[in-house]
Short mmCIF file of C-alpha atoms in Angstrom, two decimals:
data_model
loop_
_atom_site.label_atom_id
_atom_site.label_comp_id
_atom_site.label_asym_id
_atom_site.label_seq_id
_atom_site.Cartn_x
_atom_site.Cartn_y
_atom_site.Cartn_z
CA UNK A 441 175.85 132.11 160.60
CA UNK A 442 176.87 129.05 157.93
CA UNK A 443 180.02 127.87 157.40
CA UNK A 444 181.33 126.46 154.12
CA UNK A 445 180.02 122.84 153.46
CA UNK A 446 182.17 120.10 153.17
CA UNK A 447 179.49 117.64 153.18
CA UNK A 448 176.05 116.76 151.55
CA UNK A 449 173.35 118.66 153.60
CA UNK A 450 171.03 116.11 155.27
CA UNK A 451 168.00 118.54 156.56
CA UNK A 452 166.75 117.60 160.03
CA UNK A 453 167.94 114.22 161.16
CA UNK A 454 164.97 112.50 163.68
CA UNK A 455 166.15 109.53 165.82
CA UNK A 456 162.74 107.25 165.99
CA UNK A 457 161.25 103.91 166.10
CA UNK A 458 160.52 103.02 163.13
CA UNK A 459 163.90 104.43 161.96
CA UNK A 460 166.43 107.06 161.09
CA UNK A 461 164.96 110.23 158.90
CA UNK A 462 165.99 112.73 156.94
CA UNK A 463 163.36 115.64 156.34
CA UNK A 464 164.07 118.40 154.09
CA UNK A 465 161.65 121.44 153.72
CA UNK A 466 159.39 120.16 150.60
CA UNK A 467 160.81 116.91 149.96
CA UNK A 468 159.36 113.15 151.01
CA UNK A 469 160.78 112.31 154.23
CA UNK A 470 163.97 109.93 153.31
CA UNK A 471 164.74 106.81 155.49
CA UNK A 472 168.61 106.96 156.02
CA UNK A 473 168.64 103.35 157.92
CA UNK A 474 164.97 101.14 158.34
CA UNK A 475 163.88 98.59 160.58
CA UNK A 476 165.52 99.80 163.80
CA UNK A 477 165.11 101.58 166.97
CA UNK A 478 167.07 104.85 166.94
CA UNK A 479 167.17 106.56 170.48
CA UNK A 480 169.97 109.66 169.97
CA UNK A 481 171.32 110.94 167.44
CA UNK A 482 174.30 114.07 167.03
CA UNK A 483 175.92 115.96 164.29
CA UNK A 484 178.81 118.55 164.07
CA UNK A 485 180.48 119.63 160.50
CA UNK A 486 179.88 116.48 158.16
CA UNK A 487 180.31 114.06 161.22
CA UNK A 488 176.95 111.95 162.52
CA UNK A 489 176.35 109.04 164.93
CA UNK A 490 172.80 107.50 165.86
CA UNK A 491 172.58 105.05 168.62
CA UNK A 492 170.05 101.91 168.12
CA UNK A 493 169.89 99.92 171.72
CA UNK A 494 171.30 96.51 171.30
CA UNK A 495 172.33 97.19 167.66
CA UNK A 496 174.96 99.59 167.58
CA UNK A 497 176.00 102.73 165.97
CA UNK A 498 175.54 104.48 162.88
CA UNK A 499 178.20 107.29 161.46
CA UNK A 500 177.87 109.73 158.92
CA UNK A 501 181.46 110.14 157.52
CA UNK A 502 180.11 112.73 154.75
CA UNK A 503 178.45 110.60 151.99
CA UNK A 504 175.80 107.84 153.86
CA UNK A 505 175.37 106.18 157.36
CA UNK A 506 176.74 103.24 158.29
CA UNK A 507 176.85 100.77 160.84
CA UNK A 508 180.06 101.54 162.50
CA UNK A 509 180.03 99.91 165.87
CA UNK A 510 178.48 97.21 167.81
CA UNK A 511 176.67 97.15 170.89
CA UNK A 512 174.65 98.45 173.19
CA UNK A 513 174.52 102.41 172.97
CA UNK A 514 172.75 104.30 175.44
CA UNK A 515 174.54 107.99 174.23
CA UNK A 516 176.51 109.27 171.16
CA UNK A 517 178.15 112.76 171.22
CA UNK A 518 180.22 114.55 168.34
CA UNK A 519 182.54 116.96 169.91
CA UNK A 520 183.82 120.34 168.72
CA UNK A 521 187.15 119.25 167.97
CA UNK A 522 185.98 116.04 165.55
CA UNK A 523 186.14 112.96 168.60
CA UNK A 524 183.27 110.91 168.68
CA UNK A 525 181.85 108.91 171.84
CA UNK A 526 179.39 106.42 172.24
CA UNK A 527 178.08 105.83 176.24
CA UNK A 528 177.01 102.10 176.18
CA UNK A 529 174.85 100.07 178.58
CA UNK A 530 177.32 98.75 180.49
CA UNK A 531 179.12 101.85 182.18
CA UNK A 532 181.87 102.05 179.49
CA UNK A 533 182.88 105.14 177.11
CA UNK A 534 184.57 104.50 173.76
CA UNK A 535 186.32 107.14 171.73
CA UNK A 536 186.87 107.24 167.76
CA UNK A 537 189.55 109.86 167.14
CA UNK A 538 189.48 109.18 163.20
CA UNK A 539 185.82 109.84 161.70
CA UNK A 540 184.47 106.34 163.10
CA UNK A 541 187.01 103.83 161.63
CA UNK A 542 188.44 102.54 164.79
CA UNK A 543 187.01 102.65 168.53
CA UNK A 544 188.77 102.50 172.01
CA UNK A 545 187.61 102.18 175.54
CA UNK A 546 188.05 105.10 178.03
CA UNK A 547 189.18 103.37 180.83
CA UNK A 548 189.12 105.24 183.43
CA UNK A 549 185.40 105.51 183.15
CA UNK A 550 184.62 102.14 184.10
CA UNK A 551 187.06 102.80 186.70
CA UNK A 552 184.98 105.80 188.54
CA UNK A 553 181.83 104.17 187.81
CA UNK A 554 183.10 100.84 190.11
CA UNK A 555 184.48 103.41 192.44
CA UNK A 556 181.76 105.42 193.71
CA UNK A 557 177.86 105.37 194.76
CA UNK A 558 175.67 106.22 192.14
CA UNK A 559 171.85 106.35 192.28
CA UNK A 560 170.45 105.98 189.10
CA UNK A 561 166.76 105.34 188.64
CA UNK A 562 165.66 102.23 189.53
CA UNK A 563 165.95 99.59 186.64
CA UNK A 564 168.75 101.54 185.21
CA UNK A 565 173.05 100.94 185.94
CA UNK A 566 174.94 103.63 185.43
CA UNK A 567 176.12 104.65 182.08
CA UNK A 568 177.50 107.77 180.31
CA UNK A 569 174.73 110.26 178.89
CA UNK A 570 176.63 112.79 177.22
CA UNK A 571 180.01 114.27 176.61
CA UNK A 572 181.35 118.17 175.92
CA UNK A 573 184.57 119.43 175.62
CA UNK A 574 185.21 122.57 177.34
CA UNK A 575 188.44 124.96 177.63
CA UNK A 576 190.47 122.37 179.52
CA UNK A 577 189.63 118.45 178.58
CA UNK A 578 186.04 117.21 178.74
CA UNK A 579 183.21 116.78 180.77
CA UNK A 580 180.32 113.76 180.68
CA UNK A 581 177.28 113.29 182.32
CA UNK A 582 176.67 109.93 184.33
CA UNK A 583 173.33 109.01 184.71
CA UNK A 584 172.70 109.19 189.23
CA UNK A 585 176.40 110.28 189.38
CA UNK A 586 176.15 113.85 188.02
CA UNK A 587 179.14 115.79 186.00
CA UNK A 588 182.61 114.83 185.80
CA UNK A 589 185.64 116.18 184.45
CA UNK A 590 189.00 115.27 182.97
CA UNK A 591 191.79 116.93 181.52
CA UNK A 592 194.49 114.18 180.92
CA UNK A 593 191.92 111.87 178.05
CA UNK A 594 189.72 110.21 180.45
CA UNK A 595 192.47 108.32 183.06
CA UNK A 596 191.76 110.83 186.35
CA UNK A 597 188.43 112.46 186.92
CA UNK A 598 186.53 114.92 188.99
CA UNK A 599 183.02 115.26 190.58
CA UNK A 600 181.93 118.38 189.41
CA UNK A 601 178.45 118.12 190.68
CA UNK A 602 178.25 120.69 193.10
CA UNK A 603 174.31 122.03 192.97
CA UNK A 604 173.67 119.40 190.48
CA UNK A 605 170.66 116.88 190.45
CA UNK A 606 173.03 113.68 189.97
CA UNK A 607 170.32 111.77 188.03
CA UNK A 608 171.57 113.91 184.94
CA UNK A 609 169.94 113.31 181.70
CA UNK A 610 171.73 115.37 178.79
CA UNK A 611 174.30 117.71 178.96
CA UNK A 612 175.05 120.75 176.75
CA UNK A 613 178.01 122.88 176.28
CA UNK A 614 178.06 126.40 174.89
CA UNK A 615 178.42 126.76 171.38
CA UNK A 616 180.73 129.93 172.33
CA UNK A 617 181.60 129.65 176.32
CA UNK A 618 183.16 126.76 176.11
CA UNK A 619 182.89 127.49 180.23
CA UNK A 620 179.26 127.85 179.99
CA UNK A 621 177.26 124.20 180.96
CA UNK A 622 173.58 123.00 181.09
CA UNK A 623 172.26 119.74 182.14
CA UNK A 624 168.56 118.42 182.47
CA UNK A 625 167.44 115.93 184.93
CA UNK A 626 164.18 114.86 186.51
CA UNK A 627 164.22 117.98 188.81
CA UNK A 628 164.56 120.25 185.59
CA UNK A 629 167.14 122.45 183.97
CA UNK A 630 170.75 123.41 185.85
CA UNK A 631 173.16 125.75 184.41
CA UNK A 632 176.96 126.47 185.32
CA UNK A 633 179.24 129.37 184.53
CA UNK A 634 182.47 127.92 185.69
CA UNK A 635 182.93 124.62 183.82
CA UNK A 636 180.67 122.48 185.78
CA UNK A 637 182.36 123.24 189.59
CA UNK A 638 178.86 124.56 190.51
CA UNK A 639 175.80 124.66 189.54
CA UNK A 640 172.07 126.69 189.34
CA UNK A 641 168.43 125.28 188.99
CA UNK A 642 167.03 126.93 186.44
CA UNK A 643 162.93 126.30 186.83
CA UNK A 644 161.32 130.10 187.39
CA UNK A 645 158.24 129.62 185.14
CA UNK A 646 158.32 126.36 184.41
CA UNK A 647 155.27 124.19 185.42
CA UNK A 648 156.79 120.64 184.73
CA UNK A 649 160.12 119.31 186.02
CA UNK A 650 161.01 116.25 184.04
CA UNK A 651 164.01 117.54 181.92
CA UNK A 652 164.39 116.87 177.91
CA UNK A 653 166.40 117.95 175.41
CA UNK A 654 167.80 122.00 174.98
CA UNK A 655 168.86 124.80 172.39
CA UNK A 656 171.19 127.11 172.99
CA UNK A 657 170.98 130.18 170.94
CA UNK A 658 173.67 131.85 171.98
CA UNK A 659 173.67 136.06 172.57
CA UNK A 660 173.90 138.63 174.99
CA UNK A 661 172.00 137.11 176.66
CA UNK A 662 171.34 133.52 175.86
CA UNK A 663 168.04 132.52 174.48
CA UNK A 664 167.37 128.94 175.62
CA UNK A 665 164.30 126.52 174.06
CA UNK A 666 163.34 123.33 176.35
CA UNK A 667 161.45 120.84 175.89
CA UNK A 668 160.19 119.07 179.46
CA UNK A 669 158.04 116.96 181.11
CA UNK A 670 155.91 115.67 184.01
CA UNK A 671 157.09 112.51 184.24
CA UNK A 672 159.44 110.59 182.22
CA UNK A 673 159.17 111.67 179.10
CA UNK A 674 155.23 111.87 178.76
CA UNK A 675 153.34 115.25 178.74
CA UNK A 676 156.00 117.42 177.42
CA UNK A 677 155.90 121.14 176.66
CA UNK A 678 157.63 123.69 175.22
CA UNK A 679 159.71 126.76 176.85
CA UNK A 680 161.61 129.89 175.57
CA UNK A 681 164.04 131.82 177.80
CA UNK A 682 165.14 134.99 176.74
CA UNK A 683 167.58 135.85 179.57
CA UNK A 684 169.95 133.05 179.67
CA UNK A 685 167.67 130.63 181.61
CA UNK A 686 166.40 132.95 184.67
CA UNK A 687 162.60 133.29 183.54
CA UNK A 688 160.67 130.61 181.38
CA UNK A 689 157.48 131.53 178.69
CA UNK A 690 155.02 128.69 177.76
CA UNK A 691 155.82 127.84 173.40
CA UNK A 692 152.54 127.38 171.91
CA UNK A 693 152.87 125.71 168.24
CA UNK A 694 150.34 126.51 165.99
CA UNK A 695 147.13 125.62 168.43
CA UNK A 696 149.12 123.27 170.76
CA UNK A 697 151.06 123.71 173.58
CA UNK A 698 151.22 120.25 175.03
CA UNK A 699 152.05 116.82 173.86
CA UNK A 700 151.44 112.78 174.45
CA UNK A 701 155.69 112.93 174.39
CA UNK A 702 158.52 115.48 175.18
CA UNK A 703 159.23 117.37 172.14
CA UNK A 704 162.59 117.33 170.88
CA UNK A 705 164.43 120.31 170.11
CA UNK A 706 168.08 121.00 168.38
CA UNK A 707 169.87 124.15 167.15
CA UNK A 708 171.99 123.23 164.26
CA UNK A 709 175.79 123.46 165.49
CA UNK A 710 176.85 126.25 163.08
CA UNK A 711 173.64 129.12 163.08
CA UNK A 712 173.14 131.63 165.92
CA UNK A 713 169.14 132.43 165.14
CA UNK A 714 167.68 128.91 164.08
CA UNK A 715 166.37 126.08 165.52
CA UNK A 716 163.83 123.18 165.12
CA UNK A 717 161.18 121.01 167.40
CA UNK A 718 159.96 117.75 166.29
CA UNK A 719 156.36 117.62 168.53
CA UNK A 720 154.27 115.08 167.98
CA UNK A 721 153.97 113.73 164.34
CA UNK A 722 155.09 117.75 163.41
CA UNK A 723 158.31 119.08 162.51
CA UNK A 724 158.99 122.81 162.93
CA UNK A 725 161.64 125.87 162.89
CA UNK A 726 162.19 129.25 164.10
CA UNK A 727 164.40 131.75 162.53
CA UNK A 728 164.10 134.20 164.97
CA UNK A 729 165.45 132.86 168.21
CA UNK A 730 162.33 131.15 168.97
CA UNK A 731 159.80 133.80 168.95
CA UNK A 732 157.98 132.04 165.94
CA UNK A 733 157.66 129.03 164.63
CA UNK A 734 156.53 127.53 161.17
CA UNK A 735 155.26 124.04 160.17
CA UNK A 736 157.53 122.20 157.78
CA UNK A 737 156.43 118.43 157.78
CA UNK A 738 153.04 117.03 159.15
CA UNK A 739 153.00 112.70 159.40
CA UNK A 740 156.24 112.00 160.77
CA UNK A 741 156.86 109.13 163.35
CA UNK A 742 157.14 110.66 166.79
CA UNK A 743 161.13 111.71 167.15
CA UNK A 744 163.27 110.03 170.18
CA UNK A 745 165.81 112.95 169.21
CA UNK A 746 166.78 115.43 166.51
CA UNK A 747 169.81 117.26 164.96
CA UNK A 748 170.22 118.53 162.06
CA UNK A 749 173.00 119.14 159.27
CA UNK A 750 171.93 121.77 156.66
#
């Protein structure tokens, strides 16, 4: 499934290092923005933010990235309905309700972060890892304080956490249950059919816990492709579920079926069948739910994180 474009393609976008790229199938990697440390990066329909720690934000309004906002970004998440939000070091959520031009503060974050007991890895305070928008409001992810909910723009919240591993890494929302959650943490996958009020470990066949990044293809059932790892972040591997996330097959890519770094894996917003892994210096795609893969790009600076905007 493609919808019409109201935007200039951009290929795969890879969040690393040395910088933000732009690979296209047959073309010279292109640099969007040099010289800085990229760390996540999200797309939805001609909208883009990439986080760079201690430098700020980058948005893609439809034409070129530029440097948007300020700060310290830990997260950046493009909604379905257009809102963008960065999570920044310090606990606090802003919100851009027109494309990027202006920014405001989600109070009510900082607000449940003072309020309650989180346990976030050591090292680490508290800030927001991701946000979705479900049927009623939106949820985030807190990294040690688990899933939270709000339907009234961000002033009340809820735990929704129940069954959850609260040291939450990413969370996903499905592109068609809007009901439909996933998280990953450093005890693995969780999935949740009822908006985040509970939740299920999702690990049968996996042989690492460390959670990374997720596709969701989705179908009757879902077919789900993980990336994970032993221990932050460092001997990742691939999975493919077939069955929503109840049984877990090893990915092997090419020859290889482990790597120095988590892979990082992304299913562009708008198809059903395709997705792409960035593992190692290697980019690749399946068009078949993840039952093959093919090499586009070899060389490329190992990816932090990937989307894409073809």
């Amino acid at each position: 499934m493609i919808s019409r474009r109201k935007y200039d393609p951009l290929g795969v976008v890879l969040a690393t290092d040395e910088g933000l790229l732009q690979v296209e199938p047959g073309r010279e990697p292109v640099v969007a923005v040099a010289g800085k440390r990229f760390e996540r990066v999200d797309f939805r329909d001609g909208l883009g933010l990439a986080a760079a720690p201690g430098e700020g934000v980058w948005v893609f309004g439809g034409k070129h990235w530029e440097l948007g906002w300020e700060g310290d970004a830990r997260s950046v998440s493009v909604t379905s309905s257009g809102e963008l939000f960065i999570g920044s070091v310090d606990g606090r959520l802003h919100v851009s309700k027109d494309k990027g031009a202006k920014w405001a503060t989600v109070d009510g974050v900082q607000n449940l972060i003072k309020l309650n007991r989180f346990a976030p890895p050591p090292g680490v305070a508290p800030y927001v890892a991701a946000v979705g928008e479900v049927l009623d409001g939106i949820v985030i992810a807190v990294v040690g304080g688990g899933c939270w909910h709000t339907r009234d723009g961000g002033t009340s919240w809820l735990r929704r956490t129940d069954g959850l591993d609260p040291k939450v890494h990413r969370l996903w929302v499905h592109p068609e249950r809007r009901d439909r959650l996933y998280a990953t943490s450093p005890s693995g996958i969780y999935r949740s059919e009822d908006e985040g009020y509970t939740w299920v470990q999702s690990i049968g066949g996996l042989d690492r816990s460390w959670g990374g990044t997720l596709a969701v293809l989705p179908g009757t059932p879902d077919t789900l492709v993980y990336s994970a790892a032993r221990r932050a972040g460092t001997e990742g591997a691939l999975f493919r579920s077939a069955n929503g996330g109840v049984t877990w097959q090893r990915i092997m890519l090419d020859a290889d079926d482990e790597w120095d770094r988590a892979p990082c894996v992304v299913r562009p917003y708008d198809w059903d069948d395709l997705s792409f892994v960035a593992a190692g210096t290697q980019l690749w795609a399946s068009h078949d739910r993840g039952k093959n893969w093919l090499a586009l790009q070899d060389g490329l600076p190992v990816a932090n994180d990937i989307t894409a905007a073809l």
